[in-house]
Tab-separated table of N, CA, C and O in Angstrom:
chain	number	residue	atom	x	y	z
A	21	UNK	N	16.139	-11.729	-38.561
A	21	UNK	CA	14.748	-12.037	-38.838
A	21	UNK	C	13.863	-11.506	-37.715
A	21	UNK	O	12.809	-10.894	-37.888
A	22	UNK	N	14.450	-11.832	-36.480
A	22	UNK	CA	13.586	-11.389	-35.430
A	22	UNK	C	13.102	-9.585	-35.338
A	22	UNK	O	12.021	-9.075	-35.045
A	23	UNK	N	14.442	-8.962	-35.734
A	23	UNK	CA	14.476	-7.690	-35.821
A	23	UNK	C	13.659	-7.022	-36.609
A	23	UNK	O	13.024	-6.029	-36.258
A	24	UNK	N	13.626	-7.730	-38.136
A	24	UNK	CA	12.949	-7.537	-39.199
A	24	UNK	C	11.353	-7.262	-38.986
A	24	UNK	O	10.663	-6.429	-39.573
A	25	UNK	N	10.918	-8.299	-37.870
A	25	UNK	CA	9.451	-8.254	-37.402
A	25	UNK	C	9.092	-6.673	-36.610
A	25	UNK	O	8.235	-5.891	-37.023
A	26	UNK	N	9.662	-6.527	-35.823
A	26	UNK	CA	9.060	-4.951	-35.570
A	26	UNK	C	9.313	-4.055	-36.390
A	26	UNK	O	8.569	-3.145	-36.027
A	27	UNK	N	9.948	-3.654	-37.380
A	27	UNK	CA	9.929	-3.066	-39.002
A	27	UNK	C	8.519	-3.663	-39.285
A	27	UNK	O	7.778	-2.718	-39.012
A	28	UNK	N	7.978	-4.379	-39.556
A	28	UNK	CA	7.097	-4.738	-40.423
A	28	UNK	C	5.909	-4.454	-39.131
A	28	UNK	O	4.765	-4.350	-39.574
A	29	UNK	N	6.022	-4.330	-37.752
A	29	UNK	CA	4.697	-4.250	-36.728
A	29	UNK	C	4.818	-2.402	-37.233
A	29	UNK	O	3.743	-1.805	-37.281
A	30	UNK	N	5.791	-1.801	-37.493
A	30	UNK	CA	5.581	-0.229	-37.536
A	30	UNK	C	5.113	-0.069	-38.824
A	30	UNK	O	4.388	0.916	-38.964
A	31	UNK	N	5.273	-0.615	-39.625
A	31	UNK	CA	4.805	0.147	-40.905
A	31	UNK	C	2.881	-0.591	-41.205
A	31	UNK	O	2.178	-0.342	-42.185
A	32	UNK	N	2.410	-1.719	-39.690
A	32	UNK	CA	1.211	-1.959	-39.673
A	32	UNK	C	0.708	-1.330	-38.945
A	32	UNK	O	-0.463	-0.992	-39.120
A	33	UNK	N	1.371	-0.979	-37.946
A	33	UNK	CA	0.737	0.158	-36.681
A	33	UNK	C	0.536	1.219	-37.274
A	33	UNK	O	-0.569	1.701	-37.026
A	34	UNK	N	1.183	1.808	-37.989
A	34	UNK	CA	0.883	3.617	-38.174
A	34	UNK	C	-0.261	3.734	-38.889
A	34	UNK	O	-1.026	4.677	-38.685
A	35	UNK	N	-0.490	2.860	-39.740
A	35	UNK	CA	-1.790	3.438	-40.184
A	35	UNK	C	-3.173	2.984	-39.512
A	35	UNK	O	-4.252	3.370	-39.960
A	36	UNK	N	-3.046	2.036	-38.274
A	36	UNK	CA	-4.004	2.137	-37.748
A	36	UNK	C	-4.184	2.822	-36.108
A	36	UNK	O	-5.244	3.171	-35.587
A	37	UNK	N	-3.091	2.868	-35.635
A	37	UNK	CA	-3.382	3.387	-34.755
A	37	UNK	C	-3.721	5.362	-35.112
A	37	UNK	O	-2.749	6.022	-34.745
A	38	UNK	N	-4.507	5.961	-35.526
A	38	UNK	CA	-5.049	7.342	-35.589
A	38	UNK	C	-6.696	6.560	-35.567
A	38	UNK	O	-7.607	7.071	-34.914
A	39	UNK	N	-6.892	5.292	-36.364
A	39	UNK	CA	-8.655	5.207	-35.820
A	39	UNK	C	-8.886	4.757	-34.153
A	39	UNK	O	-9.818	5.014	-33.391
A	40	UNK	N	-7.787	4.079	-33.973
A	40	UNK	CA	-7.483	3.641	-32.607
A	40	UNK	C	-7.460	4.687	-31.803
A	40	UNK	O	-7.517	4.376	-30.613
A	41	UNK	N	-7.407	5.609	-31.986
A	41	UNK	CA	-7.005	7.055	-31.217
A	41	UNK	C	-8.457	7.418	-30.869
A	41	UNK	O	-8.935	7.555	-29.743
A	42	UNK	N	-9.354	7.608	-32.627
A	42	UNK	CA	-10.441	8.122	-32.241
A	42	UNK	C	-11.457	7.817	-31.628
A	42	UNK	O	-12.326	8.459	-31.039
A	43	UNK	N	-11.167	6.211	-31.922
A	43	UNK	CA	-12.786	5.207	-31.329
A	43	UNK	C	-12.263	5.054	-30.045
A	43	UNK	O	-12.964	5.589	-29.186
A	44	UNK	N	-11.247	4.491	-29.632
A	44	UNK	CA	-10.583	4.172	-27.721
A	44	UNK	C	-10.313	5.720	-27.155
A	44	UNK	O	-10.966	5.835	-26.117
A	45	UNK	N	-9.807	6.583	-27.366
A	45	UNK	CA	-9.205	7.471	-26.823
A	45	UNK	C	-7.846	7.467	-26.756
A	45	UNK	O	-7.427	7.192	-27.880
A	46	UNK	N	-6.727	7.680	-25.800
A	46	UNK	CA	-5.302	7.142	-25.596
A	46	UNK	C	-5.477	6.123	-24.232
A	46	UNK	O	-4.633	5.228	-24.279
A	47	UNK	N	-6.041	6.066	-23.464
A	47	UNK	CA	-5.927	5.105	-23.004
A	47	UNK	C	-6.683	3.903	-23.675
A	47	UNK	O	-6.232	2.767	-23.532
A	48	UNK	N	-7.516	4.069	-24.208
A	48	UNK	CA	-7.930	2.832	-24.836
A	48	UNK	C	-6.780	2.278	-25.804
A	48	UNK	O	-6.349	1.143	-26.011
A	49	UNK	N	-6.564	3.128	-26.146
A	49	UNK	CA	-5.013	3.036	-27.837
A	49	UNK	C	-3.900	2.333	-27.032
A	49	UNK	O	-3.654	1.239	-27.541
A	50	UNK	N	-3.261	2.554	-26.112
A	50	UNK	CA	-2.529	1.778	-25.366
A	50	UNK	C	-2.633	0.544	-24.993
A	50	UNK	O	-1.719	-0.262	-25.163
A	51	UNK	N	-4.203	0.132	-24.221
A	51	UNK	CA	-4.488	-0.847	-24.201
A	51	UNK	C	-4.531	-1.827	-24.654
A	51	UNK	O	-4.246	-2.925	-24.176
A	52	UNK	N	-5.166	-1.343	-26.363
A	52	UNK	CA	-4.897	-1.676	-27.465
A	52	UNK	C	-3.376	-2.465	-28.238
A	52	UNK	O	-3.181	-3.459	-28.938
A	53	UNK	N	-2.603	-1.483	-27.699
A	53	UNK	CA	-1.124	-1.700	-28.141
A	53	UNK	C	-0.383	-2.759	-27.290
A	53	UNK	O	0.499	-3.521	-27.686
A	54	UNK	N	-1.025	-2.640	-25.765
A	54	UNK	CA	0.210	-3.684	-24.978
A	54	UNK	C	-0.990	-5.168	-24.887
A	54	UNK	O	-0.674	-6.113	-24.164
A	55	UNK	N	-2.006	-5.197	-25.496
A	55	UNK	CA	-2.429	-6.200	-25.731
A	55	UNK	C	-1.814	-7.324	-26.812
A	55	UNK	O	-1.829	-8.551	-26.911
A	56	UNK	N	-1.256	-6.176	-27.576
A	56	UNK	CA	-0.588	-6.793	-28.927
A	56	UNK	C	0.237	-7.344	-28.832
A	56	UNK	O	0.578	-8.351	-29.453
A	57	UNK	N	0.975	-6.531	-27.639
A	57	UNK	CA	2.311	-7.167	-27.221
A	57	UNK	C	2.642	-8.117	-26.296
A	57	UNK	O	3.689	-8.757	-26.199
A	58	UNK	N	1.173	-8.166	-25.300
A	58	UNK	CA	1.094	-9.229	-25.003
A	58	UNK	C	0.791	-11.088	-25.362
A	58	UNK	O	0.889	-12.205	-24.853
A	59	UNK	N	0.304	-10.251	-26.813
A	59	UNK	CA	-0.088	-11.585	-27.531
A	59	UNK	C	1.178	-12.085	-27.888
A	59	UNK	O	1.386	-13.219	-27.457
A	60	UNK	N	2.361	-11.426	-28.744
A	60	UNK	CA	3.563	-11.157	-29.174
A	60	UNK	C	4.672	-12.342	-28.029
A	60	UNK	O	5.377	-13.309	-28.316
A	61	UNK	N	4.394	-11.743	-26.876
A	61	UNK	CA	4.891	-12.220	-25.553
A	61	UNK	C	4.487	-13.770	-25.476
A	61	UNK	O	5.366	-14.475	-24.980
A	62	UNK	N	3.375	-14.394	-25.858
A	62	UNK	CA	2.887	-15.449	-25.688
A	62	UNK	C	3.422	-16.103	-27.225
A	62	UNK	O	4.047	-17.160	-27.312
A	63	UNK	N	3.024	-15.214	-28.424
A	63	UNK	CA	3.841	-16.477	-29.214
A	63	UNK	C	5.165	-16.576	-28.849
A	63	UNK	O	5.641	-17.693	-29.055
A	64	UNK	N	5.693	-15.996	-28.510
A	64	UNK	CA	7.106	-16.058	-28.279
A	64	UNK	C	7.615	-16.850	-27.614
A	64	UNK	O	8.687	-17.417	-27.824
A	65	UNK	N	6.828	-16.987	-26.653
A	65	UNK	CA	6.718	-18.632	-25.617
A	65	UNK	C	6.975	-19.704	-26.270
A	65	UNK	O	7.738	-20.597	-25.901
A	66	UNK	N	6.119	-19.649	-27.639
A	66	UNK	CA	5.978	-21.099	-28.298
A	66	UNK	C	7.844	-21.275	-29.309
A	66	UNK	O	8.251	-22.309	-29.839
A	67	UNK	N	8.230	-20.561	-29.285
A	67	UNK	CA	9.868	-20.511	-30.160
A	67	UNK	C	10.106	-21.021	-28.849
A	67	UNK	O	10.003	-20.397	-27.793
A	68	UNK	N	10.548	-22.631	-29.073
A	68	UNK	CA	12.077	-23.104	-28.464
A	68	UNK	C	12.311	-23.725	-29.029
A	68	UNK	O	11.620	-24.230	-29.914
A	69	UNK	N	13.972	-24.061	-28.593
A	69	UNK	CA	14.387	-25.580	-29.355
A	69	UNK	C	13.894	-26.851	-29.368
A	69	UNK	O	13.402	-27.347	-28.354
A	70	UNK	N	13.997	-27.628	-30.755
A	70	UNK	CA	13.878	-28.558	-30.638
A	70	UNK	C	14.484	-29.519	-29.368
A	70	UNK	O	15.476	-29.200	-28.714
A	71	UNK	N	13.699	-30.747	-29.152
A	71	UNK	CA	14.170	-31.848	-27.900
A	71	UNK	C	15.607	-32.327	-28.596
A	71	UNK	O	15.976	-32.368	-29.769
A	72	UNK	N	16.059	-32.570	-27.703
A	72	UNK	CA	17.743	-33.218	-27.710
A	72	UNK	C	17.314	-34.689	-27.783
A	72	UNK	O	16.329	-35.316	-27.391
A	73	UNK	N	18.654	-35.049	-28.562
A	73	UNK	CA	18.666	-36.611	-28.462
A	73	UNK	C	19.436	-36.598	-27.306
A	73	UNK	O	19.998	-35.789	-26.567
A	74	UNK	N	19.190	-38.225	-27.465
A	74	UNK	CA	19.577	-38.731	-25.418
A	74	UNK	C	21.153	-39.141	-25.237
A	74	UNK	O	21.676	-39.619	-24.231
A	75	UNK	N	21.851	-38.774	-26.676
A	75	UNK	CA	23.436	-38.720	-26.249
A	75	UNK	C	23.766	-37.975	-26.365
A	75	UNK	O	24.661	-38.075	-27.205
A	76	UNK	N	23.574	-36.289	-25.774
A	76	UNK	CA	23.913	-35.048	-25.944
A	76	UNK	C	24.052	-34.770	-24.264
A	76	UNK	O	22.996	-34.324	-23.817
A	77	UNK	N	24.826	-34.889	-23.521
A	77	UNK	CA	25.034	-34.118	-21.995
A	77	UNK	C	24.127	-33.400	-21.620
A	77	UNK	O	23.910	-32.472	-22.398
A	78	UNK	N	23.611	-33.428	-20.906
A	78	UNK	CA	22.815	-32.181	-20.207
A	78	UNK	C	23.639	-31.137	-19.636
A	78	UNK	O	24.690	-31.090	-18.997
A	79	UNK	N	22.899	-30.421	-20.033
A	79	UNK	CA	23.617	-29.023	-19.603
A	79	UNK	C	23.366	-28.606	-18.432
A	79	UNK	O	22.293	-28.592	-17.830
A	80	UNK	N	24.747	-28.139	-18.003
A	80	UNK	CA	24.977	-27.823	-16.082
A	80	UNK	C	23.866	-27.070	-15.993
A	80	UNK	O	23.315	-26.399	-16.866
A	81	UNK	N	23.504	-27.286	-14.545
A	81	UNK	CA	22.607	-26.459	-13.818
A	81	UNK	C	22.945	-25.118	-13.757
A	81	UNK	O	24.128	-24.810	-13.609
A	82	UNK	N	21.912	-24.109	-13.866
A	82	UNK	CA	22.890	-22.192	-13.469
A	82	UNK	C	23.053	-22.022	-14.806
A	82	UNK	O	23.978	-21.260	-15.089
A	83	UNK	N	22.264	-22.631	-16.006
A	83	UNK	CA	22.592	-21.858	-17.454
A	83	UNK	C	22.614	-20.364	-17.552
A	83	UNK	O	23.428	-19.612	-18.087
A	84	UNK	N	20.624	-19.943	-16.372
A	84	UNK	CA	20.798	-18.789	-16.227
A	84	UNK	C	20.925	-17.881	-16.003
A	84	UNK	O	20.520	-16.802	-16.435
A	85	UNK	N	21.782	-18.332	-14.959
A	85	UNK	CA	22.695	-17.442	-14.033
A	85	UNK	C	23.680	-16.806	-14.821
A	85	UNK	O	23.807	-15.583	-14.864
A	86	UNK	N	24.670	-17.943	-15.702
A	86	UNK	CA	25.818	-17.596	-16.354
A	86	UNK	C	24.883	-17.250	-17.120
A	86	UNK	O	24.039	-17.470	-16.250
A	87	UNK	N	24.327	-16.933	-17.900
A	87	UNK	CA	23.876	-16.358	-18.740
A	87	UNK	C	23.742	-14.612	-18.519
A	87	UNK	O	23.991	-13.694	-19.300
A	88	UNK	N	23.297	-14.611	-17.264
A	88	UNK	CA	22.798	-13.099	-16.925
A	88	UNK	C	24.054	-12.142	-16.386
A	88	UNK	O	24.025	-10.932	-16.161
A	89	UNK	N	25.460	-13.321	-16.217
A	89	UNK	CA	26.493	-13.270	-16.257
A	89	UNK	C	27.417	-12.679	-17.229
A	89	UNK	O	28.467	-12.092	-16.971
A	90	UNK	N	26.881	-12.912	-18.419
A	90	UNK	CA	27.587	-12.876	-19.455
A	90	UNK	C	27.459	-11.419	-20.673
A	90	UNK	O	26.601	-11.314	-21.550
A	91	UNK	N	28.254	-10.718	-20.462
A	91	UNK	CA	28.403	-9.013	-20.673
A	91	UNK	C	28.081	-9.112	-22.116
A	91	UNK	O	27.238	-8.240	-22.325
A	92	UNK	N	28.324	-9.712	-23.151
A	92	UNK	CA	27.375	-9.424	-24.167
A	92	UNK	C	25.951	-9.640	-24.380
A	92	UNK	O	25.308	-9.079	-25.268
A	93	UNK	N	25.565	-10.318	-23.694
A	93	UNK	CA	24.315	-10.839	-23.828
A	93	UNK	C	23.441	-9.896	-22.924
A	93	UNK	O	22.222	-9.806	-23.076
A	94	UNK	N	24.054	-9.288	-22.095
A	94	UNK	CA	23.559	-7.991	-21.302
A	94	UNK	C	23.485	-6.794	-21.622
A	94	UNK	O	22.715	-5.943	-21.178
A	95	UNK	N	24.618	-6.656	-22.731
A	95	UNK	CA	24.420	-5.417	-23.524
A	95	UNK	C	23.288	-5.504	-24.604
A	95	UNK	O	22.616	-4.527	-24.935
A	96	UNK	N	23.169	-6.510	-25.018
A	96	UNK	CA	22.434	-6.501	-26.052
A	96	UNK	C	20.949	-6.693	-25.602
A	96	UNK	O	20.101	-6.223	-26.361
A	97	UNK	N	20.552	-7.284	-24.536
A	97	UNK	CA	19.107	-7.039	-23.682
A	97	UNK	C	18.872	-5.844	-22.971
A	97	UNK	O	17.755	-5.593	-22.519
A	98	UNK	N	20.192	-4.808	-22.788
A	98	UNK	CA	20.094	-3.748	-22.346
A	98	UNK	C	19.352	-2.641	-23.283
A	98	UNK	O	18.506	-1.836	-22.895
A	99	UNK	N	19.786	-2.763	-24.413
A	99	UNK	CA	20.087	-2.335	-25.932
A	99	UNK	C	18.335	-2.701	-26.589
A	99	UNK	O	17.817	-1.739	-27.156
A	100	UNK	N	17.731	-3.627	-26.537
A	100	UNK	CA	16.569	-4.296	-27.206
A	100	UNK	C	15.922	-3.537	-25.749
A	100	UNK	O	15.081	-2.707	-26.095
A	101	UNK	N	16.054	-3.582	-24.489
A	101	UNK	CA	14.610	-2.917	-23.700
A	101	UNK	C	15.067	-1.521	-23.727
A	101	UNK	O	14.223	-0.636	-23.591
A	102	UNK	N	16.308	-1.221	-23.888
A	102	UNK	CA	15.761	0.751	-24.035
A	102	UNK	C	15.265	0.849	-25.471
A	102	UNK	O	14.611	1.892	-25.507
A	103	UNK	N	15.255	0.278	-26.668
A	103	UNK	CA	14.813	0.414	-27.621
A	103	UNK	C	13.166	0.189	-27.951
A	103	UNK	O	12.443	0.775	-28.758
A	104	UNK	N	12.915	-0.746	-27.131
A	104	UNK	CA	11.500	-1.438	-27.100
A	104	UNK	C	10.736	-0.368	-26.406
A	104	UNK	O	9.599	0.000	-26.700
A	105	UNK	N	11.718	0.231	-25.161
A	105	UNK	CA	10.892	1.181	-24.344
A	105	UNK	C	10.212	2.261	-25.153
A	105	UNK	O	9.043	2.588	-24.945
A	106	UNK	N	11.148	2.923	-26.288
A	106	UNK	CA	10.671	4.369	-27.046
A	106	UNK	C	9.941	3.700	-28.353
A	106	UNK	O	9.511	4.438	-29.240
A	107	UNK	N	9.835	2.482	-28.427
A	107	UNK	CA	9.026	2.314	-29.796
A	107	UNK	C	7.831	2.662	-30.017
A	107	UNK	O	7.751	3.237	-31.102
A	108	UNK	N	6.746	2.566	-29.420
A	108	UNK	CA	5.659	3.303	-29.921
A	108	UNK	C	5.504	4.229	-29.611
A	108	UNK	O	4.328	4.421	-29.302
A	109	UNK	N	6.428	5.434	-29.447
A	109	UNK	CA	6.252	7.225	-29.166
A	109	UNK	C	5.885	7.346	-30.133
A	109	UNK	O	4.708	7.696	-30.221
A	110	UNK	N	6.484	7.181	-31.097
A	110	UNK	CA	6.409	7.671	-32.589
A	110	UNK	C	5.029	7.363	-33.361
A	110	UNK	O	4.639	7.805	-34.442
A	111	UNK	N	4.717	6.909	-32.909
A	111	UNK	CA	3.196	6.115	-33.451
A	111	UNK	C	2.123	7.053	-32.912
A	111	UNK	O	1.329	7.649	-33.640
A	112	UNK	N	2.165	7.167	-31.210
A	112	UNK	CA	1.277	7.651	-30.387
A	112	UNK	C	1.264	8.799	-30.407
A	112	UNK	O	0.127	9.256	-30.520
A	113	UNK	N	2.369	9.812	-30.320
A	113	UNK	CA	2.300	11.261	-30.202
A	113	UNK	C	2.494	11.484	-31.357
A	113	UNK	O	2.169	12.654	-31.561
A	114	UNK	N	2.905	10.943	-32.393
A	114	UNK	CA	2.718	11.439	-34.220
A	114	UNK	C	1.378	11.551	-34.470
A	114	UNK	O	1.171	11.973	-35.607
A	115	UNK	N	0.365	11.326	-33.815
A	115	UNK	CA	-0.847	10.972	-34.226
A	115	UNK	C	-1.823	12.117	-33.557
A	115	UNK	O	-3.039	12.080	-33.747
């Protein structure tokens, strides 16, 4: 589902970023773009889990340590920021 959402941000971006081009320039068009993603960044904040009930353990301290520890979960954040990195080429220099 999560994935599904930038499929659906590219097929809203392309057709507007060429007026974005003409009225901002490219630096304005950028601006434009990592604003979006900054908004993106902030809902994203708001996705967490629900609160735990109070007979569930707390979980050890250093979740995310072991976490940053943990070789799949590194490949796959490795994998989502080189991918994230080239996503709007295609948008910007297609245009």
């Amino acid at each position: 589902v999560a994935v599904s959402g930038a499929a659906v941000s590219g097929l809203a971006l392309a057709p507007l970023l060429p007026p974005a081009l003409d009225s901002y320039g490219w630096r304005g068009a950028l601006l434009l773009l990592a604003a979006v993603s900054l908004h993106l960044v902030a809902a994203a904040a708001l996705l967490r889990p629900p609160p735990r009930t109070p007979r569930e353990p707390p979980e050890p301290s250093g979740t995310l340590l072991r976490l940053l520890r943990h070789g799949p979960f590194l490949r796959y954040a490795a994998a989502f920021a080189l991918l994230d990195l080239g996503y709007y080429v295609p948008f910007v220099h297609g245009a």
